[in-house]
């Protein structure tokens, strides 16, 4: 083999190794440090617009490390652990998480992610009073108060019943997106006495944690797990309440319930860049824009 051929082969090997190392570094950054997601809907307008590319910092709350990889597009059980983070999630953080509900139950779909503002964390009690978010442990306003007041000003008769009614969507608990709660967000290890009301509110969480079918006997004010009375429950996970800033056009915890802590991906901190999905033009005023918490 001539010297020139040896040099060519050596250069090819170096290129292959460099590409391989670059891929490892790239995936390591995405797994442990930062990732990027595209905003598809208007649920966080005006904070986030469709076409925004957001940077999600995984070092704040800790990166999630999968321990099982048998993912299913119809939903599976998430088995993971989390690296140490800088701090806990707090109200007003903009959070990216895996949407937790598929087929009427809590299950994990790896690429089905939402971005919302955190309204409450484990141990908080959240309410909505005349459209405005309230948190028992957070005296300041959460989200965009102006939009919340705008929702409150809309007569109930002008809002479609399916959009007005909030979880758990039963006449026994007549919560709406304008007046809601109080709803306690369980922490890991919390024990809660269960009446029919609590059983209805936490029904899907209880079914996920117990692996049993939960039914409610309103007449006798009891909760049944596989037709056996369930008078109390100790929670195995912590739960969050997440809502969109665009309160009249957001599919969020007001409708479908709580987000398990394990489903959190990270905290959105910046918009890297933005492309208008209609015109396909860059929005020049959104390059590396910091998101206010």
Coordinates of C-alpha atoms in Angstrom, one line a residue:
X1 CA 0.0 0.0 0.0
X2 CA 1.4 3.4 -1.0
X3 CA 1.9 6.1 1.5
X4 CA -0.9 8.2 0.0
X5 CA -3.4 5.4 0.4
X6 CA -2.3 4.9 4.0
X7 CA -2.8 8.6 4.7
X8 CA -6.3 8.5 3.1
X9 CA -7.3 5.5 5.2
X10 CA -5.9 7.1 8.3
X11 CA -7.9 10.3 7.6
X12 CA -11.1 8.3 7.0
X13 CA -10.6 6.5 10.3
X14 CA -10.0 9.9 12.1
X15 CA -13.2 11.3 10.5
X16 CA -15.2 8.3 11.6
X17 CA -13.9 8.5 15.1
X18 CA -14.5 12.2 15.2
X19 CA -18.1 11.8 14.0
X20 CA -18.7 9.0 16.5
X21 CA -17.4 11.1 19.4
X22 CA -19.4 14.1 18.2
X23 CA -22.6 12.1 18.2
X24 CA -21.8 10.8 21.7
X25 CA -21.2 14.3 23.0
X26 CA -24.4 15.6 21.3
X27 CA -26.6 12.9 22.8
X28 CA -24.9 13.3 26.2
X29 CA -25.7 17.0 26.1
X30 CA -29.3 16.3 25.2
X31 CA -29.7 13.7 27.9
X32 CA -27.9 15.4 30.8
X33 CA -27.8 19.1 30.1
X34 CA -30.1 20.7 27.5
X35 CA -32.6 19.9 24.9
X36 CA -34.7 21.8 22.4
X37 CA -38.4 21.5 21.6
X38 CA -40.7 23.2 19.1
X39 CA -43.9 24.9 20.3
X40 CA -46.8 23.6 18.2
X41 CA -49.9 25.3 19.7
X42 CA -51.1 28.6 21.1
X43 CA -51.6 27.4 24.7
X44 CA -48.8 29.5 26.0
X45 CA -49.4 32.7 24.0
X46 CA -48.2 35.4 24.4
X47 CA -45.3 33.9 26.4
X48 CA -44.6 31.3 23.7
X49 CA -45.8 31.3 20.1
X50 CA -46.2 28.4 17.7
X51 CA -42.8 28.0 15.9
X52 CA -40.7 29.0 18.9
X53 CA -37.8 26.7 19.6
X54 CA -37.3 26.5 23.4
X55 CA -34.2 25.5 25.3
X56 CA -35.0 23.1 28.2
X57 CA -32.5 23.1 31.0
X58 CA -32.3 19.7 32.6
X59 CA -29.7 20.7 35.2
X60 CA -32.2 22.8 37.1
X61 CA -34.4 19.9 38.3
X62 CA -32.0 17.0 37.3
X63 CA -31.9 14.9 34.2
X64 CA -34.1 11.9 33.8
X65 CA -32.2 8.6 33.1
X66 CA -34.3 5.8 31.7
X67 CA -33.8 2.4 33.2
X68 CA -36.1 0.6 30.8
X69 CA -36.4 1.3 27.1
X70 CA -39.5 -0.8 26.1
X71 CA -41.4 2.3 25.0
X72 CA -44.8 1.9 23.5
X73 CA -46.6 4.6 21.4
X74 CA -49.9 3.6 23.2
X75 CA -48.4 4.2 26.6
X76 CA -46.2 2.2 29.0
X77 CA -44.8 2.4 32.6
X78 CA -42.0 4.9 33.0
X79 CA -39.0 3.4 34.9
X80 CA -36.3 6.0 35.5
X81 CA -34.2 7.8 38.0
X82 CA -33.1 11.5 38.2
X83 CA -29.7 13.1 38.6
X84 CA -29.2 15.7 41.3
X85 CA -30.6 19.1 40.2
X86 CA -29.8 22.7 41.2
X87 CA -33.3 23.2 42.8
X88 CA -36.9 22.0 42.9
X89 CA -39.6 23.0 40.4
X90 CA -41.4 26.1 41.7
X91 CA -44.6 28.0 40.8
X92 CA -44.3 30.2 37.7
X93 CA -41.6 27.9 36.2
X94 CA -42.3 27.1 32.5
X95 CA -42.0 23.3 32.5
X96 CA -41.8 20.7 29.7
X97 CA -43.2 17.3 30.7
X98 CA -44.6 14.1 29.1
X99 CA -48.4 14.3 28.9
X100 CA -49.5 11.7 31.5
X101 CA -52.9 10.5 30.3
X102 CA -53.6 8.0 27.5
X103 CA -56.6 5.8 27.2
X104 CA -58.1 7.1 30.4
X105 CA -55.2 6.2 32.6
X106 CA -51.7 7.5 33.5
X107 CA -49.1 6.1 31.1
X108 CA -45.9 7.3 29.5
X109 CA -45.4 8.1 25.8
X110 CA -41.8 9.2 25.2
X111 CA -42.4 11.8 22.4
X112 CA -45.7 13.2 23.7
X113 CA -44.6 16.3 25.5
X114 CA -46.4 19.5 26.7
X115 CA -45.1 22.8 27.9
X116 CA -47.1 24.7 30.5
X117 CA -46.5 27.0 33.5
X118 CA -46.3 25.4 36.9
X119 CA -49.2 26.6 39.1
X120 CA -48.5 24.2 42.1
X121 CA -46.0 21.7 43.4
X122 CA -46.3 18.8 45.8
X123 CA -47.6 20.0 49.1
X124 CA -49.4 23.1 47.7
X125 CA -53.2 23.6 47.5
X126 CA -54.3 25.4 44.3
X127 CA -57.5 27.2 43.6
X128 CA -58.9 29.3 40.8
X129 CA -61.0 32.2 42.0
X130 CA -62.8 34.3 39.4
X131 CA -60.3 33.0 36.8
X132 CA -57.2 33.9 38.8
X133 CA -54.7 31.2 40.0
X134 CA -54.1 31.0 43.7
X135 CA -51.5 28.9 45.6
X136 CA -51.6 28.4 49.3
X137 CA -47.8 28.6 49.6
X138 CA -47.1 31.2 46.9
X139 CA -48.7 34.7 47.6
X140 CA -47.6 36.2 44.3
X141 CA -49.6 36.0 41.1
X142 CA -49.0 33.0 38.9
X143 CA -49.1 33.3 35.1
X144 CA -50.6 36.2 33.3
X145 CA -53.1 37.9 35.5
X146 CA -54.5 40.1 32.7
X147 CA -55.6 37.1 30.7
X148 CA -57.0 35.4 33.8
X149 CA -59.1 38.5 34.4
X150 CA -60.2 38.5 30.8
X151 CA -61.5 34.9 31.2
X152 CA -63.4 35.9 34.4
X153 CA -65.2 38.7 32.4
X154 CA -66.6 36.2 29.9
X155 CA -70.1 35.2 30.9
X156 CA -70.5 31.4 31.5
X157 CA -73.2 31.3 28.9
X158 CA -70.7 32.3 26.2
X159 CA -68.3 29.4 27.0
X160 CA -69.0 26.0 25.7
X161 CA -69.9 23.6 28.6
X162 CA -67.1 21.2 27.6
X163 CA -64.6 24.1 27.9
X164 CA -66.1 25.6 31.1
X165 CA -66.2 22.4 33.1
X166 CA -63.0 21.4 34.9
X167 CA -61.8 18.1 36.4
X168 CA -63.1 15.8 37.8
X169 CA -66.1 16.7 35.7
X170 CA -68.9 15.5 37.8
X171 CA -72.0 17.2 39.3
X172 CA -70.8 16.2 42.7
X173 CA -67.7 18.4 42.3
X174 CA -68.9 21.3 40.1
X175 CA -65.6 22.9 39.4
X176 CA -65.0 25.2 36.4
X177 CA -62.0 26.8 34.8
X178 CA -63.1 30.0 36.4
X179 CA -63.8 28.7 39.9
X180 CA -61.9 25.6 41.0
X181 CA -60.7 23.8 44.1
X182 CA -59.1 23.9 46.5
X183 CA -57.1 21.0 45.2
X184 CA -54.3 19.5 47.3
X185 CA -51.3 18.3 45.4
X186 CA -50.0 15.2 47.1
X187 CA -46.4 14.7 48.1
X188 CA -44.6 11.4 48.1
X189 CA -45.5 9.8 51.4
X190 CA -48.6 11.8 52.1
X191 CA -51.5 9.8 53.6
X192 CA -55.0 11.0 52.8
X193 CA -58.4 9.9 54.1
X194 CA -60.6 9.2 51.2
X195 CA -64.2 10.2 51.0
X196 CA -66.2 9.9 47.8
X197 CA -65.1 13.5 46.8
X198 CA -61.4 12.7 47.2
X199 CA -61.8 9.4 45.4
X200 CA -63.4 11.2 42.4
X201 CA -60.8 13.9 42.4
X202 CA -57.8 11.5 42.6
X203 CA -59.4 8.6 40.7
X204 CA -56.9 8.2 37.9
X205 CA -54.0 8.8 40.3
X206 CA -55.4 6.1 42.7
X207 CA -55.9 3.7 39.8
X208 CA -52.3 4.2 38.7
X209 CA -50.8 3.8 42.2
X210 CA -52.9 0.9 43.4
X211 CA -53.3 -0.9 40.1
X212 CA -56.9 -1.4 40.9
X213 CA -60.2 -0.2 39.4
X214 CA -61.5 2.8 41.5
X215 CA -65.3 3.4 41.7
X216 CA -67.2 5.9 43.8
X217 CA -70.2 5.1 46.0
X218 CA -71.7 8.6 46.5
X219 CA -74.7 7.4 48.5
X220 CA -72.5 5.9 51.2
X221 CA -69.6 8.4 50.7
X222 CA -67.0 5.7 50.2
X223 CA -64.3 4.8 47.6
X224 CA -64.0 1.3 46.3
X225 CA -60.9 -0.4 44.9
X226 CA -61.8 -3.5 43.0
X227 CA -65.1 -3.3 44.9
X228 CA -63.4 -3.3 48.3
X229 CA -63.6 -0.2 50.5
X230 CA -60.5 2.1 50.4
X231 CA -60.6 4.5 53.3
X232 CA -57.2 6.0 53.0
X233 CA -54.1 6.0 50.7
X234 CA -50.4 6.8 51.0
X235 CA -49.1 8.4 47.8
X236 CA -46.1 6.9 46.1
X237 CA -45.4 9.9 43.9
X238 CA -45.4 13.7 44.0
X239 CA -47.8 15.7 41.7
X240 CA -47.9 19.0 40.0
X241 CA -50.5 21.3 38.5
X242 CA -49.6 22.8 35.1
X243 CA -51.6 25.4 33.1
X244 CA -51.2 27.3 29.9
X245 CA -50.8 31.1 30.0
X246 CA -53.5 31.4 27.2
X247 CA -56.2 30.4 29.7
X248 CA -59.1 30.3 27.2
X249 CA -57.2 28.1 24.7
X250 CA -55.1 25.7 26.7
X251 CA -55.6 21.9 27.3
X252 CA -54.1 21.6 30.8
X253 CA -54.4 20.3 34.4
X254 CA -57.7 22.1 34.8
X255 CA -59.2 19.5 32.5
X256 CA -57.2 16.3 32.9
X257 CA -55.5 16.5 36.3
X258 CA -52.1 16.1 37.9
X259 CA -48.6 15.6 36.5
X260 CA -46.5 13.0 38.2
X261 CA -43.0 14.2 39.1
X262 CA -41.3 11.5 37.1
X263 CA -42.9 12.9 33.9
X264 CA -41.1 16.2 34.1
X265 CA -38.4 16.7 31.4
X266 CA -37.0 20.1 32.5
X267 CA -37.5 23.9 32.8
X268 CA -37.7 26.0 29.7
X269 CA -35.3 29.0 30.1
X270 CA -34.8 30.6 26.6
X271 CA -36.2 30.7 23.1
X272 CA -33.3 29.8 20.8
X273 CA -35.0 31.1 17.7
X274 CA -38.5 31.2 16.2
X275 CA -40.0 30.6 12.8
X276 CA -43.5 31.8 11.9
X277 CA -45.3 28.5 10.8
X278 CA -47.5 30.5 8.4
X279 CA -44.9 32.7 6.6
X280 CA -41.8 30.4 7.4
X281 CA -39.9 33.6 8.2
X282 CA -37.6 34.0 11.2
X283 CA -39.0 36.2 14.0
X284 CA -36.0 38.4 14.6
X285 CA -37.2 39.7 18.0
X286 CA -37.1 36.2 19.5
X287 CA -33.5 35.1 18.9
X288 CA -32.1 33.7 22.3
X289 CA -34.9 35.5 24.2
X290 CA -34.9 34.7 27.9
X291 CA -38.1 33.4 29.4
X292 CA -39.3 35.2 32.5
X293 CA -40.3 32.9 35.4

